[in-house]
């Protein structure tokens, strides 16, 4: 799915009205009907609802939805924010229709008005401001938002929580943004929904398809994408009848140190479960029995050191290299990593964990990386690679700049993991759950990415597909367990079901 800036979405709306063709008021009716369908499926028959409508099209959506719901629910109250000028356009038409229906109580809230009482058992439908907002709320709008947030009522936001901007909220007033439990957003999630600092405002967001014109969506250019089932499915390669283990590549994983052999084991399992033909895991000498007993499918390459990685094996047999899980950052490990980078300039590579920490200490090594090397930092590791940031939006922009400058594919791990590519595109992942916030989850991902690289996937495709499968396996695992009890090893166990689910149309 393409993602767009809010200004671009307004252009797609306009194109739809002109080329479907459909009037603005009828497009608003279509949007309102999607809201009403969701509300009727989730609200009790006697649910009391308070609709708050602003002066623009977002307010028009709220008025239209209130009118439709008034036929089905008895307790509908409508409050219109009075900013000193009358409603216009489609919002005015919907107000007139609501008044003619005469089934709801309509009140106006002016600057000197007292605010309506809201019970914790009420539902508040937020239609104050839409995605076109470009400055923080002040005055009466801010006062209404703070009143709603303090009510403890269930808040359902129309398209976007009022006060939240569609992309950059660094200069916003966080106290003047609606804190919704559910956001019913039209056609596309807004980019700000995918950033961690905005989760308290959006709550559980759900996309409502309102039938915007496919030609407009196709023709509108963007750098942002949201990876869903069909997109990930389209990346998956077929496995031919006469294929053999050599067909699917030979991966080298350099991982583990004394006390951290679990990382090597988890990454190895992730790699093998990704479909790779052969895996050699290079480990310290004292990790030999651990690896051989834990993963008989992996071959072992033994370092000259008992405790740490110091020197890579001959790289000739391998199709891709992964390095970092449980590696440690001791001096001799850093020297071994540098020598490997100086030796290897062509094979696809994925670097994680202590490999990233070594890069952060030695940024001059970045120029030694093979083209489109995959880096997989969590926010803390990324801050060490670059600099600390104040929010997710700043981190995202820095990630895009970093990927383009250094020619790497940057997998910025977290909810909606963002994959920043050298071509300037950014791919947000749709799978995964908070249960993945557990030790070893990133090691498994490194193994999956390594296995896909060894099978001949491009760095971008490996990152997009691997991150999707990693999250999907975790989603399938918690269906039979829970987020709290999820272990990283469970993700590897459900990789087979993740591949099977991805192949389903």
PDB file of N, CA, C and O in Angstrom, residues 108-159:
ATOM      1  N   UNK A 108     -24.249  24.162  20.310  1.00  0.00           N
ATOM      2  CA  UNK A 108     -23.042  24.862  19.856  1.00  0.00           C
ATOM      3  C   UNK A 108     -22.153  25.170  21.055  1.00  0.00           C
ATOM      4  O   UNK A 108     -22.639  25.523  22.134  1.00  0.00           O
ATOM      5  N   UNK A 109     -20.846  25.044  20.848  1.00  0.00           N
ATOM      6  CA  UNK A 109     -19.881  25.373  21.895  1.00  0.00           C
ATOM      7  C   UNK A 109     -19.080  26.579  21.422  1.00  0.00           C
ATOM      8  O   UNK A 109     -18.308  26.489  20.463  1.00  0.00           O
ATOM      9  N   UNK A 110     -19.282  27.695  22.076  1.00  0.00           N
ATOM     10  CA  UNK A 110     -18.544  28.917  21.764  1.00  0.00           C
ATOM     11  C   UNK A 110     -17.448  29.142  22.796  1.00  0.00           C
ATOM     12  O   UNK A 110     -17.320  28.401  23.781  1.00  0.00           O
ATOM     13  N   UNK A 111     -16.672  30.177  22.589  1.00  0.00           N
ATOM     14  CA  UNK A 111     -15.543  30.465  23.468  1.00  0.00           C
ATOM     15  C   UNK A 111     -15.963  30.629  24.920  1.00  0.00           C
ATOM     16  O   UNK A 111     -15.260  30.214  25.843  1.00  0.00           O
ATOM     17  N   UNK A 112     -17.140  31.245  25.129  1.00  0.00           N
ATOM     18  CA  UNK A 112     -17.593  31.500  26.495  1.00  0.00           C
ATOM     19  C   UNK A 112     -18.580  30.448  27.000  1.00  0.00           C
ATOM     20  O   UNK A 112     -19.200  30.618  28.052  1.00  0.00           O
ATOM     21  N   UNK A 113     -18.732  29.337  26.240  1.00  0.00           N
ATOM     22  CA  UNK A 113     -19.683  28.297  26.637  1.00  0.00           C
ATOM     23  C   UNK A 113     -19.073  27.378  27.688  1.00  0.00           C
ATOM     24  O   UNK A 113     -17.856  27.167  27.739  1.00  0.00           O
ATOM     25  N   UNK A 114     -19.956  26.825  28.513  1.00  0.00           N
ATOM     26  CA  UNK A 114     -19.518  25.726  29.361  1.00  0.00           C
ATOM     27  C   UNK A 114     -19.456  24.468  28.513  1.00  0.00           C
ATOM     28  O   UNK A 114     -20.216  24.313  27.546  1.00  0.00           O
ATOM     29  N   UNK A 115     -18.574  23.561  28.864  1.00  0.00           N
ATOM     30  CA  UNK A 115     -18.403  22.350  28.067  1.00  0.00           C
ATOM     31  C   UNK A 115     -19.361  21.274  28.546  1.00  0.00           C
ATOM     32  O   UNK A 115     -19.685  21.191  29.734  1.00  0.00           O
ATOM     33  N   UNK A 116     -19.835  20.430  27.625  1.00  0.00           N
ATOM     34  CA  UNK A 116     -20.838  19.422  27.999  1.00  0.00           C
ATOM     35  C   UNK A 116     -20.256  18.368  28.937  1.00  0.00           C
ATOM     36  O   UNK A 116     -19.071  18.032  28.879  1.00  0.00           O
ATOM     37  N   UNK A 117     -21.109  17.841  29.790  1.00  0.00           N
ATOM     38  CA  UNK A 117     -20.691  16.773  30.680  1.00  0.00           C
ATOM     39  C   UNK A 117     -20.521  15.484  29.884  1.00  0.00           C
ATOM     40  O   UNK A 117     -21.362  15.134  29.055  1.00  0.00           O
ATOM     41  N   UNK A 118     -19.423  14.792  30.149  1.00  0.00           N
ATOM     42  CA  UNK A 118     -19.137  13.521  29.467  1.00  0.00           C
ATOM     43  C   UNK A 118     -18.937  12.461  30.536  1.00  0.00           C
ATOM     44  O   UNK A 118     -18.098  12.606  31.424  1.00  0.00           O
ATOM     45  N   UNK A 119     -19.707  11.384  30.444  1.00  0.00           N
ATOM     46  CA  UNK A 119     -19.602  10.287  31.391  1.00  0.00           C
ATOM     47  C   UNK A 119     -18.562   9.271  30.906  1.00  0.00           C
ATOM     48  O   UNK A 119     -18.362   9.094  29.698  1.00  0.00           O
ATOM     49  N   UNK A 120     -17.913   8.588  31.836  1.00  0.00           N
ATOM     50  CA  UNK A 120     -16.937   7.566  31.428  1.00  0.00           C
ATOM     51  C   UNK A 120     -17.548   6.458  30.577  1.00  0.00           C
ATOM     52  O   UNK A 120     -16.826   5.793  29.817  1.00  0.00           O
ATOM     53  N   UNK A 121     -18.852   6.249  30.692  1.00  0.00           N
ATOM     54  CA  UNK A 121     -19.508   5.205  29.906  1.00  0.00           C
ATOM     55  C   UNK A 121     -19.901   5.675  28.502  1.00  0.00           C
ATOM     56  O   UNK A 121     -20.367   4.875  27.684  1.00  0.00           O
ATOM     57  N   UNK A 122     -19.756   6.977  28.227  1.00  0.00           N
ATOM     58  CA  UNK A 122     -20.127   7.513  26.917  1.00  0.00           C
ATOM     59  C   UNK A 122     -19.097   7.149  25.856  1.00  0.00           C
ATOM     60  O   UNK A 122     -17.939   6.820  26.158  1.00  0.00           O
ATOM     61  N   UNK A 123     -19.540   7.234  24.622  1.00  0.00           N
ATOM     62  CA  UNK A 123     -18.631   7.229  23.481  1.00  0.00           C
ATOM     63  C   UNK A 123     -18.545   8.641  22.942  1.00  0.00           C
ATOM     64  O   UNK A 123     -19.579   9.296  22.750  1.00  0.00           O
ATOM     65  N   UNK A 124     -17.338   9.100  22.699  1.00  0.00           N
ATOM     66  CA  UNK A 124     -17.117  10.398  22.051  1.00  0.00           C
ATOM     67  C   UNK A 124     -16.621  10.145  20.634  1.00  0.00           C
ATOM     68  O   UNK A 124     -15.636   9.420  20.434  1.00  0.00           O
ATOM     69  N   UNK A 125     -17.308  10.723  19.667  1.00  0.00           N
ATOM     70  CA  UNK A 125     -16.892  10.624  18.266  1.00  0.00           C
ATOM     71  C   UNK A 125     -16.241  11.955  17.904  1.00  0.00           C
ATOM     72  O   UNK A 125     -16.892  13.000  17.872  1.00  0.00           O
ATOM     73  N   UNK A 126     -14.949  11.895  17.634  1.00  0.00           N
ATOM     74  CA  UNK A 126     -14.146  13.095  17.413  1.00  0.00           C
ATOM     75  C   UNK A 126     -14.116  13.476  15.939  1.00  0.00           C
ATOM     76  O   UNK A 126     -13.468  12.807  15.132  1.00  0.00           O
ATOM     77  N   UNK A 127     -14.818  14.565  15.604  1.00  0.00           N
ATOM     78  CA  UNK A 127     -14.780  15.109  14.253  1.00  0.00           C
ATOM     79  C   UNK A 127     -14.430  16.587  14.263  1.00  0.00           C
ATOM     80  O   UNK A 127     -14.946  17.356  13.455  1.00  0.00           O
ATOM     81  N   UNK A 128     -13.555  16.979  15.170  1.00  0.00           N
ATOM     82  CA  UNK A 128     -13.212  18.404  15.307  1.00  0.00           C
ATOM     83  C   UNK A 128     -12.321  18.888  14.165  1.00  0.00           C
ATOM     84  O   UNK A 128     -12.616  19.888  13.516  1.00  0.00           O
ATOM     85  N   UNK A 129     -11.217  18.184  13.930  1.00  0.00           N
ATOM     86  CA  UNK A 129     -10.282  18.593  12.882  1.00  0.00           C
ATOM     87  C   UNK A 129      -9.768  17.355  12.161  1.00  0.00           C
ATOM     88  O   UNK A 129      -9.594  16.298  12.754  1.00  0.00           O
ATOM     89  N   UNK A 130      -9.489  17.527  10.874  1.00  0.00           N
ATOM     90  CA  UNK A 130      -9.016  16.423  10.063  1.00  0.00           C
ATOM     91  C   UNK A 130      -7.521  16.466   9.824  1.00  0.00           C
ATOM     92  O   UNK A 130      -6.758  17.108  10.558  1.00  0.00           O
ATOM     93  N   UNK A 131      -7.099  15.822   8.755  1.00  0.00           N
ATOM     94  CA  UNK A 131      -5.671  15.644   8.489  1.00  0.00           C
ATOM     95  C   UNK A 131      -5.020  16.868   7.868  1.00  0.00           C
ATOM     96  O   UNK A 131      -3.800  16.891   7.687  1.00  0.00           O
ATOM     97  N   UNK A 132      -5.798  17.897   7.531  1.00  0.00           N
ATOM     98  CA  UNK A 132      -5.218  19.098   6.942  1.00  0.00           C
ATOM     99  C   UNK A 132      -4.651  20.072   7.950  1.00  0.00           C
ATOM    100  O   UNK A 132      -4.131  21.126   7.571  1.00  0.00           O
ATOM    101  N   UNK A 133      -4.715  19.743   9.223  1.00  0.00           N
ATOM    102  CA  UNK A 133      -4.238  20.645  10.266  1.00  0.00           C
ATOM    103  C   UNK A 133      -2.737  20.885  10.120  1.00  0.00           C
ATOM    104  O   UNK A 133      -1.970  19.964   9.883  1.00  0.00           O
ATOM    105  N   UNK A 134      -2.318  22.144  10.278  1.00  0.00           N
ATOM    106  CA  UNK A 134      -0.905  22.472  10.088  1.00  0.00           C
ATOM    107  C   UNK A 134      -0.290  23.215  11.269  1.00  0.00           C
ATOM    108  O   UNK A 134       0.875  23.580  11.215  1.00  0.00           O
ATOM    109  N   UNK A 135      -1.052  23.443  12.331  1.00  0.00           N
ATOM    110  CA  UNK A 135      -0.494  24.115  13.507  1.00  0.00           C
ATOM    111  C   UNK A 135      -1.178  23.586  14.763  1.00  0.00           C
ATOM    112  O   UNK A 135      -2.292  23.061  14.699  1.00  0.00           O
ATOM    113  N   UNK A 136      -0.516  23.711  15.908  1.00  0.00           N
ATOM    114  CA  UNK A 136      -1.100  23.200  17.149  1.00  0.00           C
ATOM    115  C   UNK A 136      -2.419  23.883  17.489  1.00  0.00           C
ATOM    116  O   UNK A 136      -2.641  25.058  17.170  1.00  0.00           O
ATOM    117  N   UNK A 137      -3.294  23.141  18.162  1.00  0.00           N
ATOM    118  CA  UNK A 137      -4.580  23.699  18.588  1.00  0.00           C
ATOM    119  C   UNK A 137      -4.372  24.649  19.758  1.00  0.00           C
ATOM    120  O   UNK A 137      -3.562  24.401  20.649  1.00  0.00           O
ATOM    121  N   UNK A 138      -5.155  25.713  19.746  1.00  0.00           N
ATOM    122  CA  UNK A 138      -5.123  26.699  20.813  1.00  0.00           C
ATOM    123  C   UNK A 138      -6.550  27.113  21.145  1.00  0.00           C
ATOM    124  O   UNK A 138      -7.494  26.763  20.439  1.00  0.00           O
ATOM    125  N   UNK A 139      -6.713  27.879  22.194  1.00  0.00           N
ATOM    126  CA  UNK A 139      -8.008  28.458  22.517  1.00  0.00           C
ATOM    127  C   UNK A 139      -9.087  27.426  22.722  1.00  0.00           C
ATOM    128  O   UNK A 139      -8.877  26.390  23.368  1.00  0.00           O
ATOM    129  N   UNK A 140     -10.277  27.712  22.148  1.00  0.00           N
ATOM    130  CA  UNK A 140     -11.430  26.834  22.328  1.00  0.00           C
ATOM    131  C   UNK A 140     -11.160  25.401  21.858  1.00  0.00           C
ATOM    132  O   UNK A 140     -11.492  24.453  22.586  1.00  0.00           O
ATOM    133  N   UNK A 141     -10.592  25.183  20.661  1.00  0.00           N
ATOM    134  CA  UNK A 141     -10.328  23.791  20.242  1.00  0.00           C
ATOM    135  C   UNK A 141      -9.465  23.029  21.248  1.00  0.00           C
ATOM    136  O   UNK A 141      -9.739  21.868  21.564  1.00  0.00           O
ATOM    137  N   UNK A 142      -8.436  23.693  21.768  1.00  0.00           N
ATOM    138  CA  UNK A 142      -7.580  23.040  22.753  1.00  0.00           C
ATOM    139  C   UNK A 142      -8.361  22.726  24.026  1.00  0.00           C
ATOM    140  O   UNK A 142      -8.198  21.644  24.621  1.00  0.00           O
ATOM    141  N   UNK A 143      -9.221  23.631  24.437  1.00  0.00           N
ATOM    142  CA  UNK A 143     -10.002  23.427  25.658  1.00  0.00           C
ATOM    143  C   UNK A 143     -10.950  22.242  25.503  1.00  0.00           C
ATOM    144  O   UNK A 143     -11.113  21.425  26.421  1.00  0.00           O
ATOM    145  N   UNK A 144     -11.562  22.109  24.336  1.00  0.00           N
ATOM    146  CA  UNK A 144     -12.472  20.990  24.094  1.00  0.00           C
ATOM    147  C   UNK A 144     -11.705  19.667  24.104  1.00  0.00           C
ATOM    148  O   UNK A 144     -12.142  18.676  24.701  1.00  0.00           O
ATOM    149  N   UNK A 145     -10.557  19.643  23.445  1.00  0.00           N
ATOM    150  CA  UNK A 145      -9.749  18.426  23.387  1.00  0.00           C
ATOM    151  C   UNK A 145      -9.338  17.989  24.791  1.00  0.00           C
ATOM    152  O   UNK A 145      -9.452  16.802  25.160  1.00  0.00           O
ATOM    153  N   UNK A 146      -8.866  18.901  25.597  1.00  0.00           N
ATOM    154  CA  UNK A 146      -8.450  18.566  26.958  1.00  0.00           C
ATOM    155  C   UNK A 146      -9.631  18.073  27.791  1.00  0.00           C
ATOM    156  O   UNK A 146      -9.474  17.152  28.622  1.00  0.00           O
ATOM    157  N   UNK A 147     -10.809  18.650  27.565  1.00  0.00           N
ATOM    158  CA  UNK A 147     -12.015  18.216  28.276  1.00  0.00           C
ATOM    159  C   UNK A 147     -12.376  16.777  27.891  1.00  0.00           C
ATOM    160  O   UNK A 147     -12.698  15.954  28.758  1.00  0.00           O
ATOM    161  N   UNK A 148     -12.297  16.473  26.609  1.00  0.00           N
ATOM    162  CA  UNK A 148     -12.597  15.108  26.147  1.00  0.00           C
ATOM    163  C   UNK A 148     -11.583  14.126  26.725  1.00  0.00           C
ATOM    164  O   UNK A 148     -11.945  13.049  27.220  1.00  0.00           O
ATOM    165  N   UNK A 149     -10.313  14.481  26.671  1.00  0.00           N
ATOM    166  CA  UNK A 149      -9.269  13.575  27.166  1.00  0.00           C
ATOM    167  C   UNK A 149      -9.405  13.290  28.657  1.00  0.00           C
ATOM    168  O   UNK A 149      -9.053  12.205  29.127  1.00  0.00           O
ATOM    169  N   UNK A 150      -9.922  14.258  29.393  1.00  0.00           N
ATOM    170  CA  UNK A 150     -10.060  14.083  30.838  1.00  0.00           C
ATOM    171  C   UNK A 150     -11.296  13.280  31.226  1.00  0.00           C
ATOM    172  O   UNK A 150     -11.456  12.910  32.390  1.00  0.00           O
ATOM    173  N   UNK A 151     -12.167  13.002  30.274  1.00  0.00           N
ATOM    174  CA  UNK A 151     -13.470  12.400  30.582  1.00  0.00           C
ATOM    175  C   UNK A 151     -13.414  10.906  30.868  1.00  0.00           C
ATOM    176  O   UNK A 151     -14.320  10.356  31.474  1.00  0.00           O
ATOM    177  N   UNK A 152     -12.386  10.223  30.373  1.00  0.00           N
ATOM    178  CA  UNK A 152     -12.247   8.756  30.470  1.00  0.00           C
ATOM    179  C   UNK A 152     -13.283   8.009  29.635  1.00  0.00           C
ATOM    180  O   UNK A 152     -13.470   6.814  29.780  1.00  0.00           O
ATOM    181  N   UNK A 153     -13.967   8.730  28.755  1.00  0.00           N
ATOM    182  CA  UNK A 153     -14.905   8.081  27.836  1.00  0.00           C
ATOM    183  C   UNK A 153     -14.134   7.386  26.713  1.00  0.00           C
ATOM    184  O   UNK A 153     -12.961   7.688  26.461  1.00  0.00           O
ATOM    185  N   UNK A 154     -14.791   6.467  26.029  1.00  0.00           N
ATOM    186  CA  UNK A 154     -14.197   5.821  24.856  1.00  0.00           C
ATOM    187  C   UNK A 154     -14.240   6.823  23.704  1.00  0.00           C
ATOM    188  O   UNK A 154     -15.306   7.322  23.346  1.00  0.00           O
ATOM    189  N   UNK A 155     -13.095   7.132  23.125  1.00  0.00           N
ATOM    190  CA  UNK A 155     -13.014   8.131  22.061  1.00  0.00           C
ATOM    191  C   UNK A 155     -12.716   7.435  20.742  1.00  0.00           C
ATOM    192  O   UNK A 155     -11.752   6.668  20.631  1.00  0.00           O
ATOM    193  N   UNK A 156     -13.551   7.703  19.741  1.00  0.00           N
ATOM    194  CA  UNK A 156     -13.357   7.205  18.386  1.00  0.00           C
ATOM    195  C   UNK A 156     -13.068   8.408  17.488  1.00  0.00           C
ATOM    196  O   UNK A 156     -13.913   9.304  17.356  1.00  0.00           O
ATOM    197  N   UNK A 157     -11.875   8.447  16.917  1.00  0.00           N
ATOM    198  CA  UNK A 157     -11.482   9.569  16.066  1.00  0.00           C
ATOM    199  C   UNK A 157     -11.829   9.284  14.616  1.00  0.00           C
ATOM    200  O   UNK A 157     -11.642   8.166  14.128  1.00  0.00           O
ATOM    201  N   UNK A 158     -12.343  10.302  13.932  1.00  0.00           N
ATOM    202  CA  UNK A 158     -12.674  10.199  12.509  1.00  0.00           C
ATOM    203  C   UNK A 158     -11.452  10.598  11.688  1.00  0.00           C
ATOM    204  O   UNK A 158     -10.998  11.743  11.760  1.00  0.00           O
ATOM    205  N   UNK A 159     -10.900   9.673  10.959  1.00  0.00           N
ATOM    206  CA  UNK A 159      -9.768   9.833  10.044  1.00  0.00           C
ATOM    207  C   UNK A 159      -8.445  10.054  10.767  1.00  0.00           C
ATOM    208  O   UNK A 159      -7.463   9.369  10.501  1.00  0.00           O
TER     209      UNK A 159
END
